[in-house]
Phi, psi and omega in degrees: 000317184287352197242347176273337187285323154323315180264004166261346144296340189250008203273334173251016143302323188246023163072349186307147170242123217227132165281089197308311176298330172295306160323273203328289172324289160319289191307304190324311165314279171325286179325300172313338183270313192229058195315326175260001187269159211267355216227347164338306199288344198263333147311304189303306179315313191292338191287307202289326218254336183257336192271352159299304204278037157253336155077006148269083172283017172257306182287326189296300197313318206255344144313310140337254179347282190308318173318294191270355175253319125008277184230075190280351177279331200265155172285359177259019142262352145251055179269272206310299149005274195312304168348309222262307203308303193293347157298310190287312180301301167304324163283031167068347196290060165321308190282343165286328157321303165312320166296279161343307164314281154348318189264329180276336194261356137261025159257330197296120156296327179299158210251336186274290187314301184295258177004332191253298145354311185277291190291332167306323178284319177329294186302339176255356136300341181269299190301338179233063169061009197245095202278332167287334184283322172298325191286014182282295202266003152305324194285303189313316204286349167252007148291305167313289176240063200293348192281336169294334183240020166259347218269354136281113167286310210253005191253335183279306157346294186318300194323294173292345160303326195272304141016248170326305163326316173246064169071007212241046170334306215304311164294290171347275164331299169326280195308340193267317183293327176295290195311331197281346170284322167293321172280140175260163182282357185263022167296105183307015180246355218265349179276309184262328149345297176303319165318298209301330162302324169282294187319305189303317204289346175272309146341297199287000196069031189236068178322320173306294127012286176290314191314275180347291174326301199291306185315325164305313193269346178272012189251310191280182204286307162341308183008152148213109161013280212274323158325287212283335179262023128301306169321316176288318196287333205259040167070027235249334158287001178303140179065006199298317172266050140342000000 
């Protein structure tokens, strides 16, 4: 169950066709066999996230319901939150979506479950245009839990380009400068990660640093030359030790 619900979260990035009803049809079946067993709230959870993405939403609900009235202590009933929020959230209900949100990421004890809770908001503050606010709870989940948004090298990349793209160098950097600690250089993101690094870190004021970064990258074999006296041109040692 934990491994169909996974590819049926993924299915149309890999293209798969995952029998949804098969899910439902197992858990009911589980549940019913091991009524008593410690792994119930995770069932429960996985039966409600497929008859969602299925869009019977009468069976989610009431799967749901036994989930969080049932077992309101476990992270998969605010799991099962995030679930029914992010449902409410496609159907336009934003602000109750948010509120939920909101509520899981100052209830959750689990540190992943609040994290993901943290980045949904994150992420619908970035859709609506709103970068400071996003880069609030970006900021929480990488003082808290930074593994959460490193542990994709190339989604964390992403992250920090789009950042950056919008004024926000500063978090950009942090991510970027954590992820160059994670990358080897024969990684195909580790040459423009490293460019990227100096410019946010200097974007960011933290000049010591983007020097460092560059001085580096003027060291390996790669280098490129006329990259780095661009970099000279638009003033990027100024003030560095400042």
């Amino acid at each position: 169950l934990r491994s169909l619900d996974k590819l049926a979260e993924n299915k149309d990035k890999y293209k798969l066709d995952i029998d949804e009803e098969l899910i439902t049809e197992l858990g009911k079946k589980w549940v019913k066999s091991f009524p008593s067993d410690e792994a119930i709230a995770e069932v429960l959870l996985y039966i409600a996230k497929s008859y969602l993405r299925i869009g019977y939403n009468s069976d989610a609900n009431y799967f749901l319901d036994v989930l969080m009235s049932e077992h309101p202590k476990s992270k998969f009933a605010k799991m099962g939150a995030i679930s029914f929020a992010d449902n409410l959230y496609k159907k336009g209900k934003k602000a109750k979506a948010i509120a939920l949100y909101k509520d899981v990421l100052y209830s959750a004890k689990d540190i992943d479950v609040a994290s993901l809770a943290a980045m949904r908001l994150a992420n619908n503050s970035a859709e609506s245009r709103n970068f400071d606010k996003a880069a609030v709870y970006y900021q929480k989940i990488l003082d808290a839990n930074e593994e959460f948004i490193l542990k994709d090298k190339q989604k964390a990349y992403e992250l920090a380009k789009k950042l950056a793209s919008n004024k926000l160098e500063k978090i950009a950097s942090q991510i970027s400068l954590k992820l160059l600690k994670r990358v080897k250089k024969i990684d195909p993101i580790y040459e423009e990660l490293l460019k990227d690094s100096g410019v946010w870190a200097q974007a960011a004021k933290d000049n010591k640093k983007a020097y460092e970064i560059y001085k580096n990258k003027m060291k390996s074999s790669w280098a490129d030359g006329m990259e780095i006296n661009e970099a000279k041109n638009k003033n990027f040692f100024r003030n560095i030790f400042e």
